[in-house]
């Protein structure tokens, strides 16, 4: 199925027509992937074997996810943070969007278990059906990955950050360590963010900028997307110093603002869902 960009973007406008169109496209997409078309069956019927009682994300949070899955959204690298925030607040991805999530070019290998945390057993059901009807293996990792939890993901963030920090002991100088950060596309721990700030301070105050020989923009992008937001004010101080030194650096403020907005949207939606569930009881 092919839909124009105009139709895709109509789905995230928040009105009833856009929401209906999104549902129709998503269900048709899921039916195509699953290999059969039950046009009159609701989600709860054709996924009746799934046991995941978490509520799906409301429209505002889902709209942010959908924009990332379109593939041309400038903040698409927030995908793992979206998944972790949603799971931490007891919600899950709408099942109709799971095939698009699995196919997303933003779903790097290191982020798969973070995405699976938000998709839950719905992803396993879809992939199991795919394997019965298609000769394909590209989603086998879903069945091979042990079901993650918020605690296991948080632990993995710490472990991976510690592995990165140990590189400092093996690298001949700080500039080489910073260069390695440009490709480290994973959520960072407090400790990793703090050590980067300390080493940035060392670079700024002890090493001439003409000796860095770094493409600094990728490093700033990684910090902007993956370091905890509470460290961004300190990092921006260094960016200002770099501008004064006439080093071409990226302005990360837009990324920071979007991440703050994402936290606000998902937190508000989680409160809404909790209120609705509470009333239902």
CSV table of N, CA, C and O in Angstrom, one decimal, residues 1-5 8-9 11-12 22 25-26 29-30 57 60-83 86 92-108 111 114-116 118-119 126 139 141 258 262:
chain,number,residue,atom,x,y,z
A,1,UNK,N,0.8,-1.2,0.0
A,1,UNK,CA,0.0,0.0,0.0
A,1,UNK,C,0.9,1.2,0.0
A,1,UNK,O,1.8,1.3,0.7
A,2,UNK,N,0.5,2.2,-0.8
A,2,UNK,CA,1.3,3.4,-0.9
A,2,UNK,C,0.3,4.6,-0.6
A,2,UNK,O,-0.8,4.7,-1.2
A,3,UNK,N,0.7,5.5,0.3
A,3,UNK,CA,-0.2,6.7,0.6
A,3,UNK,C,0.7,7.9,0.5
A,3,UNK,O,1.9,7.9,0.7
A,4,UNK,N,0.1,9.0,0.0
A,4,UNK,CA,0.9,10.2,-0.2
A,4,UNK,C,1.3,10.8,1.2
A,4,UNK,O,0.6,10.5,2.2
A,5,UNK,N,2.3,11.6,1.1
A,5,UNK,CA,2.7,12.3,2.4
A,5,UNK,C,1.6,13.1,3.0
A,5,UNK,O,1.4,13.3,4.2
A,8,UNK,N,-0.7,10.9,4.9
A,8,UNK,CA,0.0,10.4,6.1
A,8,UNK,C,-0.1,11.5,7.2
A,8,UNK,O,-0.4,11.3,8.3
A,9,UNK,N,0.2,12.8,6.8
A,9,UNK,CA,0.3,13.8,7.8
A,9,UNK,C,-1.1,14.3,8.2
A,9,UNK,O,-1.3,14.8,9.3
A,11,UNK,N,-3.1,12.3,9.3
A,11,UNK,CA,-3.4,11.4,10.4
A,11,UNK,C,-2.9,11.9,11.7
A,11,UNK,O,-3.3,11.4,12.8
A,12,UNK,N,-2.1,12.9,11.7
A,12,UNK,CA,-1.5,13.4,13.0
A,12,UNK,C,-2.1,14.8,13.4
A,12,UNK,O,-1.5,15.4,14.3
A,22,UNK,N,-6.1,7.4,10.2
A,22,UNK,CA,-4.9,6.7,10.7
A,22,UNK,C,-5.3,5.3,11.1
A,22,UNK,O,-4.6,4.3,10.8
A,25,UNK,N,-5.7,3.1,7.9
A,25,UNK,CA,-4.4,2.8,7.2
A,25,UNK,C,-3.6,1.8,8.1
A,25,UNK,O,-3.1,0.8,7.6
A,26,UNK,N,-3.7,2.0,9.4
A,26,UNK,CA,-2.9,1.1,10.3
A,26,UNK,C,-3.5,-0.3,10.3
A,26,UNK,O,-2.7,-1.3,10.2
A,29,UNK,N,-2.6,-2.0,7.1
A,29,UNK,CA,-1.2,-2.3,7.0
A,29,UNK,C,-0.9,-3.6,7.8
A,29,UNK,O,-0.2,-4.5,7.4
A,30,UNK,N,-1.6,-3.7,9.0
A,30,UNK,CA,-1.4,-4.9,9.8
A,30,UNK,C,-2.0,-6.1,9.1
A,30,UNK,O,-1.4,-7.2,9.2
A,57,UNK,N,-1.3,4.2,24.1
A,57,UNK,CA,-1.1,5.6,24.3
A,57,UNK,C,-2.2,6.4,23.6
A,57,UNK,O,-2.7,6.1,22.5
A,60,UNK,N,-2.3,12.1,21.5
A,60,UNK,CA,-1.2,13.1,21.4
A,60,UNK,C,0.1,12.3,21.4
A,60,UNK,O,1.0,12.6,20.6
A,61,UNK,N,0.3,11.4,22.3
A,61,UNK,CA,1.5,10.6,22.3
A,61,UNK,C,1.7,9.8,21.0
A,61,UNK,O,2.8,9.7,20.5
A,62,UNK,N,0.6,9.1,20.6
A,62,UNK,CA,0.6,8.3,19.4
A,62,UNK,C,1.0,9.2,18.2
A,62,UNK,O,1.7,8.7,17.3
A,63,UNK,N,0.5,10.4,18.1
A,63,UNK,CA,0.8,11.3,17.0
A,63,UNK,C,2.3,11.5,16.9
A,63,UNK,O,2.9,11.6,15.8
A,64,UNK,N,3.0,11.7,18.1
A,64,UNK,CA,4.4,11.9,18.1
A,64,UNK,C,5.1,10.7,17.5
A,64,UNK,O,6.1,10.8,16.8
A,65,UNK,N,4.7,9.5,18.0
A,65,UNK,CA,5.3,8.3,17.5
A,65,UNK,C,5.1,8.2,16.0
A,65,UNK,O,6.0,7.8,15.2
A,66,UNK,N,3.9,8.5,15.5
A,66,UNK,CA,3.6,8.3,14.1
A,66,UNK,C,4.5,9.2,13.2
A,66,UNK,O,5.0,8.8,12.2
A,67,UNK,N,4.7,10.4,13.7
A,67,UNK,CA,5.6,11.4,13.0
A,67,UNK,C,7.0,10.8,12.9
A,67,UNK,O,7.7,10.9,11.8
A,68,UNK,N,7.5,10.1,13.9
A,68,UNK,CA,8.8,9.5,13.9
A,68,UNK,C,8.8,8.4,12.9
A,68,UNK,O,9.8,8.2,12.1
A,69,UNK,N,7.7,7.6,12.8
A,69,UNK,CA,7.7,6.4,11.9
A,69,UNK,C,7.5,6.8,10.5
A,69,UNK,O,7.7,6.0,9.6
A,70,UNK,N,7.1,8.1,10.2
A,70,UNK,CA,7.0,8.5,8.8
A,70,UNK,C,8.4,8.5,8.1
A,70,UNK,O,8.4,8.3,6.9
A,71,UNK,N,9.4,8.6,8.9
A,71,UNK,CA,10.8,8.5,8.3
A,71,UNK,C,11.4,9.8,7.9
A,71,UNK,O,12.6,9.8,7.6
A,72,UNK,N,10.7,10.9,7.9
A,72,UNK,CA,11.3,12.2,7.6
A,72,UNK,C,11.1,13.2,8.6
A,72,UNK,O,11.2,14.4,8.4
A,73,UNK,N,10.8,12.8,9.9
A,73,UNK,CA,10.6,13.7,11.0
A,73,UNK,C,12.0,14.1,11.6
A,73,UNK,O,12.8,13.2,11.8
A,74,UNK,N,12.2,15.4,11.8
A,74,UNK,CA,13.6,15.8,12.2
A,74,UNK,C,14.0,15.3,13.6
A,74,UNK,O,15.2,15.3,13.9
A,75,UNK,N,13.0,14.9,14.4
A,75,UNK,CA,13.4,14.4,15.7
A,75,UNK,C,13.2,12.9,15.8
A,75,UNK,O,12.9,12.4,16.9
A,76,UNK,N,13.3,12.2,14.7
A,76,UNK,CA,13.1,10.8,14.7
A,76,UNK,C,14.0,10.0,15.7
A,76,UNK,O,13.7,8.9,16.1
A,77,UNK,N,15.2,10.6,16.0
A,77,UNK,CA,16.1,9.9,17.0
A,77,UNK,C,15.5,9.8,18.4
A,77,UNK,O,16.1,9.2,19.3
A,78,UNK,N,14.4,10.5,18.6
A,78,UNK,CA,13.7,10.4,19.9
A,78,UNK,C,12.9,9.1,20.1
A,78,UNK,O,12.3,8.9,21.1
A,79,UNK,N,13.0,8.2,19.1
A,79,UNK,CA,12.2,7.0,19.1
A,79,UNK,C,12.4,6.2,20.4
A,79,UNK,O,11.5,5.8,21.1
A,80,UNK,N,13.7,5.9,20.7
A,80,UNK,CA,13.9,5.1,21.9
A,80,UNK,C,13.4,5.8,23.2
A,80,UNK,O,12.9,5.1,24.1
A,81,UNK,N,13.6,7.1,23.3
A,81,UNK,CA,13.1,7.8,24.5
A,81,UNK,C,11.6,7.7,24.6
A,81,UNK,O,11.1,7.6,25.7
A,82,UNK,N,10.9,7.9,23.4
A,82,UNK,CA,9.5,7.8,23.4
A,82,UNK,C,9.1,6.4,24.0
A,82,UNK,O,8.2,6.3,24.8
A,83,UNK,N,9.7,5.3,23.5
A,83,UNK,CA,9.4,4.0,23.9
A,83,UNK,C,9.6,3.8,25.4
A,83,UNK,O,8.7,3.2,26.1
A,86,UNK,N,7.0,5.9,27.5
A,86,UNK,CA,5.7,5.3,27.5
A,86,UNK,C,5.6,4.0,28.4
A,86,UNK,O,4.7,3.8,29.2
A,92,UNK,N,1.5,1.3,26.2
A,92,UNK,CA,2.1,0.5,25.2
A,92,UNK,C,1.8,1.2,23.8
A,92,UNK,O,0.8,2.0,23.7
A,93,UNK,N,2.5,0.7,22.8
A,93,UNK,CA,2.3,1.2,21.4
A,93,UNK,C,0.9,0.6,20.9
A,93,UNK,O,0.6,-0.6,21.1
A,94,UNK,N,0.1,1.4,20.2
A,94,UNK,CA,-1.0,0.8,19.5
A,94,UNK,C,-0.6,-0.3,18.6
A,94,UNK,O,0.3,-0.2,17.8
A,95,UNK,N,-1.3,-1.4,18.7
A,95,UNK,CA,-0.9,-2.6,17.9
A,95,UNK,C,-0.8,-2.4,16.4
A,95,UNK,O,0.0,-3.0,15.7
A,96,UNK,N,-1.6,-1.5,15.9
A,96,UNK,CA,-1.6,-1.3,14.5
A,96,UNK,C,-0.3,-0.7,14.0
A,96,UNK,O,0.0,-0.7,12.8
A,97,UNK,N,0.4,0.0,14.9
A,97,UNK,CA,1.6,0.7,14.5
A,97,UNK,C,2.9,-0.2,14.7
A,97,UNK,O,4.0,0.2,14.3
A,98,UNK,N,2.7,-1.4,15.2
A,98,UNK,CA,3.9,-2.3,15.4
A,98,UNK,C,4.6,-2.6,14.1
A,98,UNK,O,5.8,-2.6,14.1
A,99,UNK,N,3.9,-3.0,13.0
A,99,UNK,CA,4.7,-3.3,11.8
A,99,UNK,C,5.5,-2.1,11.4
A,99,UNK,O,6.7,-2.3,10.9
A,100,UNK,N,5.0,-0.9,11.5
A,100,UNK,CA,5.8,0.3,11.1
A,100,UNK,C,6.9,0.5,12.0
A,100,UNK,O,8.0,0.9,11.6
A,101,UNK,N,6.7,0.2,13.3
A,101,UNK,CA,7.9,0.3,14.3
A,101,UNK,C,9.0,-0.7,13.9
A,101,UNK,O,10.1,-0.4,13.9
A,102,UNK,N,8.6,-1.9,13.6
A,102,UNK,CA,9.5,-3.0,13.3
A,102,UNK,C,10.3,-2.7,12.0
A,102,UNK,O,11.5,-3.1,11.9
A,103,UNK,N,9.7,-1.9,11.1
A,103,UNK,CA,10.3,-1.6,9.8
A,103,UNK,C,11.0,-0.2,9.9
A,103,UNK,O,11.6,0.2,8.9
A,104,UNK,N,10.9,0.5,11.0
A,104,UNK,CA,11.5,1.9,11.0
A,104,UNK,C,13.0,1.9,10.8
A,104,UNK,O,13.7,1.1,11.4
A,105,UNK,N,13.4,2.8,10.0
A,105,UNK,CA,14.9,3.0,9.8
A,105,UNK,C,15.5,3.6,11.1
A,105,UNK,O,16.8,3.6,11.2
A,106,UNK,N,14.7,4.1,12.0
A,106,UNK,CA,15.3,4.7,13.2
A,106,UNK,C,15.5,3.6,14.3
A,106,UNK,O,16.0,3.9,15.3
A,107,UNK,N,15.0,2.4,14.0
A,107,UNK,CA,15.1,1.3,15.0
A,107,UNK,C,16.5,0.6,14.9
A,107,UNK,O,16.6,-0.5,14.3
A,108,UNK,N,17.5,1.2,15.4
A,108,UNK,CA,18.9,0.7,15.4
A,108,UNK,C,18.9,-0.6,16.2
A,108,UNK,O,18.1,-0.8,17.1
A,111,UNK,N,18.7,-0.5,19.9
A,111,UNK,CA,17.4,0.0,20.5
A,111,UNK,C,16.3,-1.0,20.4
A,111,UNK,O,15.2,-0.7,20.9
A,114,UNK,N,14.5,-1.8,23.7
A,114,UNK,CA,13.7,-0.6,24.2
A,114,UNK,C,12.4,-0.5,23.4
A,114,UNK,O,11.4,-0.3,24.1
A,115,UNK,N,12.4,-0.7,22.1
A,115,UNK,CA,11.2,-0.7,21.4
A,115,UNK,C,10.3,-1.9,21.7
A,115,UNK,O,9.0,-1.7,21.9
A,116,UNK,N,10.9,-3.1,21.9
A,116,UNK,CA,10.1,-4.2,22.3
A,116,UNK,C,9.4,-4.0,23.7
A,116,UNK,O,8.3,-4.5,23.9
A,118,UNK,N,8.0,-1.4,24.7
A,118,UNK,CA,6.8,-0.6,24.5
A,118,UNK,C,5.8,-1.4,23.6
A,118,UNK,O,4.6,-1.2,23.8
A,119,UNK,N,6.3,-2.3,22.8
A,119,UNK,CA,5.4,-3.1,21.9
A,119,UNK,C,4.8,-4.3,22.7
A,119,UNK,O,3.7,-4.6,22.5
A,126,UNK,N,2.3,-10.8,16.3
A,126,UNK,CA,2.4,-10.4,14.9
A,126,UNK,C,3.5,-11.2,14.2
A,126,UNK,O,3.4,-11.7,13.1
A,139,UNK,N,12.4,-10.3,11.2
A,139,UNK,CA,11.9,-10.0,12.5
A,139,UNK,C,12.1,-11.1,13.5
A,139,UNK,O,11.5,-11.0,14.6
A,141,UNK,N,14.4,-11.5,15.5
A,141,UNK,CA,15.0,-11.0,16.7
A,141,UNK,C,13.9,-10.8,17.8
A,141,UNK,O,14.2,-10.8,19.0
A,258,UNK,N,12.2,20.0,22.1
A,258,UNK,CA,11.3,18.9,21.6
A,258,UNK,C,11.3,17.8,22.7
A,258,UNK,O,10.2,17.2,23.0
A,262,UNK,N,8.1,16.3,24.6
A,262,UNK,CA,7.7,14.9,24.5
A,262,UNK,C,7.5,14.4,25.9
A,262,UNK,O,6.5,13.7,26.2
